[in-house]
Amino acid sequence: MELSCKSEYAMLALLALANHYTQGEPRQIRQIATEQQIPDRYLEQLLATLRRGGLVRSERGAKGGYLLAREPWKVTLLEIVECIEGLKTRSSATKSSPKTIESAIVREIWQEVRQTTHSVLQKYTLQDLKEQRDAKQQLNIMYYI
Amino acid sequence: MELSCKSEYAMLALLALANHYTQGEPRQIRQIATEQQIPDRYLEQLLATLRRGGLVRSERGAKGGYLLAREPWKVTLLEIVECIEGLKTRSSATKSSPKTIESAIVREIWQEVRQTTHSVLQKYTLQDLKEQRDAKQQLNIMYYI
DNA sequence: TTATACCCCGGTTCTCCACTGGGGTTTGTT
DNA sequence: AACAAACCCCAGTGGAGAACCGGGGTATAA
């Protein structure tokens, strides 16, 4: 369960798609990449992963691009991170079950940590991020005046 | 902020030290390593890190070994993880401040996740682990009867 | 003096991240 | 039909870190 650059990029891309969700028109990799300052060839791979994970769908050919596969409020951040990080299980988590009592105890703590991270990520959807974005946008305009 | 194998080993080692804390005699790497099933040369490195981090102190020479630097209830799991993982900041966290509004939003979420992980790890001390261990120990004995 | 411990440094293999690049395929437009 | 715009797949690269192994040095008790 990482919070790597990959996940951040994925979030940004999906948020970009969520912002244009009502239009119903696909957005291109290049667009998103320049808008969100992400290396485009890298973003391409991430979007492919998200597509295989069923979070976005793509349209090929000219005027093609990517669209959210679901409504923004039906996509939790947990789904995104799990899709992109691919259920990493570092720390020899599942493999090699704990032999000593002590290691069982430690694993329980690890489990608790993982659980709380999950619940944080699960309580937010793309819609929430979009709303936060809009709020912040408004704030910036206010300051500008 | 990782939950790698390293951290698990460190926890186990410190827990092993905590269990013998009242004796006041140092425990050797080899002892701990065989008891907790950790490769000893690797454990050596981790204990060195913990020593530099002020969590354990060492006595050299024959009859030497390692001791907890503080009482078990004064060592939080967060300290251990931070000492061993060395304040990792993956995801380009601190470096390269967010340029877009969207990335600022995502960073806030990241921050929240990190915060909750911290608070979970901070609420436990080595003493707590020791007590959990003892409780589980008792349970196993009960089952055996 | 010797055996026992820690101490320090270095190297290895592996995996993953964050990219970059080449070439192929689908599709709308002219 | 030709073309360009997009996605698609696959491959490679450089660096970092994890999880080790090993050698040789140094302090200390017996």
PDB file of C-alpha atoms in Angstrom, chain B residues 4-5 20 23 45 54 56 58 63-65 91 93 95 103 117 138:
ATOM      1  CA  SER B   4       8.660  -3.365   5.244  1.00  0.00           C
ATOM      2  CA  CYS B   5      10.422  -6.405   6.472  1.00  0.00           C
ATOM      3  CA  HIS B  20      14.253  -9.132  29.113  1.00  0.00           C
ATOM      4  CA  GLN B  23      16.975  -8.476  33.948  1.00  0.00           C
ATOM      5  CA  GLN B  45      22.713  -3.610  10.628  1.00  0.00           C
ATOM      6  CA  GLY B  54      19.090   6.302  20.292  1.00  0.00           C
ATOM      7  CA  VAL B  56      19.077   0.899  22.045  1.00  0.00           C
ATOM      8  CA  SER B  58      25.246  -1.551  23.090  1.00  0.00           C
ATOM      9  CA  LYS B  63      29.354 -10.645  27.514  1.00  0.00           C
ATOM     10  CA  GLY B  64      28.357  -7.640  25.478  1.00  0.00           C
ATOM     11  CA  GLY B  65      25.160  -7.120  23.588  1.00  0.00           C
ATOM     12  CA  SER B  91       5.622  10.231  -4.067  1.00  0.00           C
ATOM     13  CA  ALA B  93       6.025  14.556  -1.354  1.00  0.00           C
ATOM     14  CA  LYS B  95      10.180  18.026  -3.014  1.00  0.00           C
ATOM     15  CA  SER B 103      -2.135  18.180  -6.993  1.00  0.00           C
ATOM     16  CA  THR B 117      -0.890   5.952  10.159  1.00  0.00           C
ATOM     17  CA  GLN B 138      -1.241 -17.430  28.288  1.00  0.00           C
TER      18      GLN B 138
END
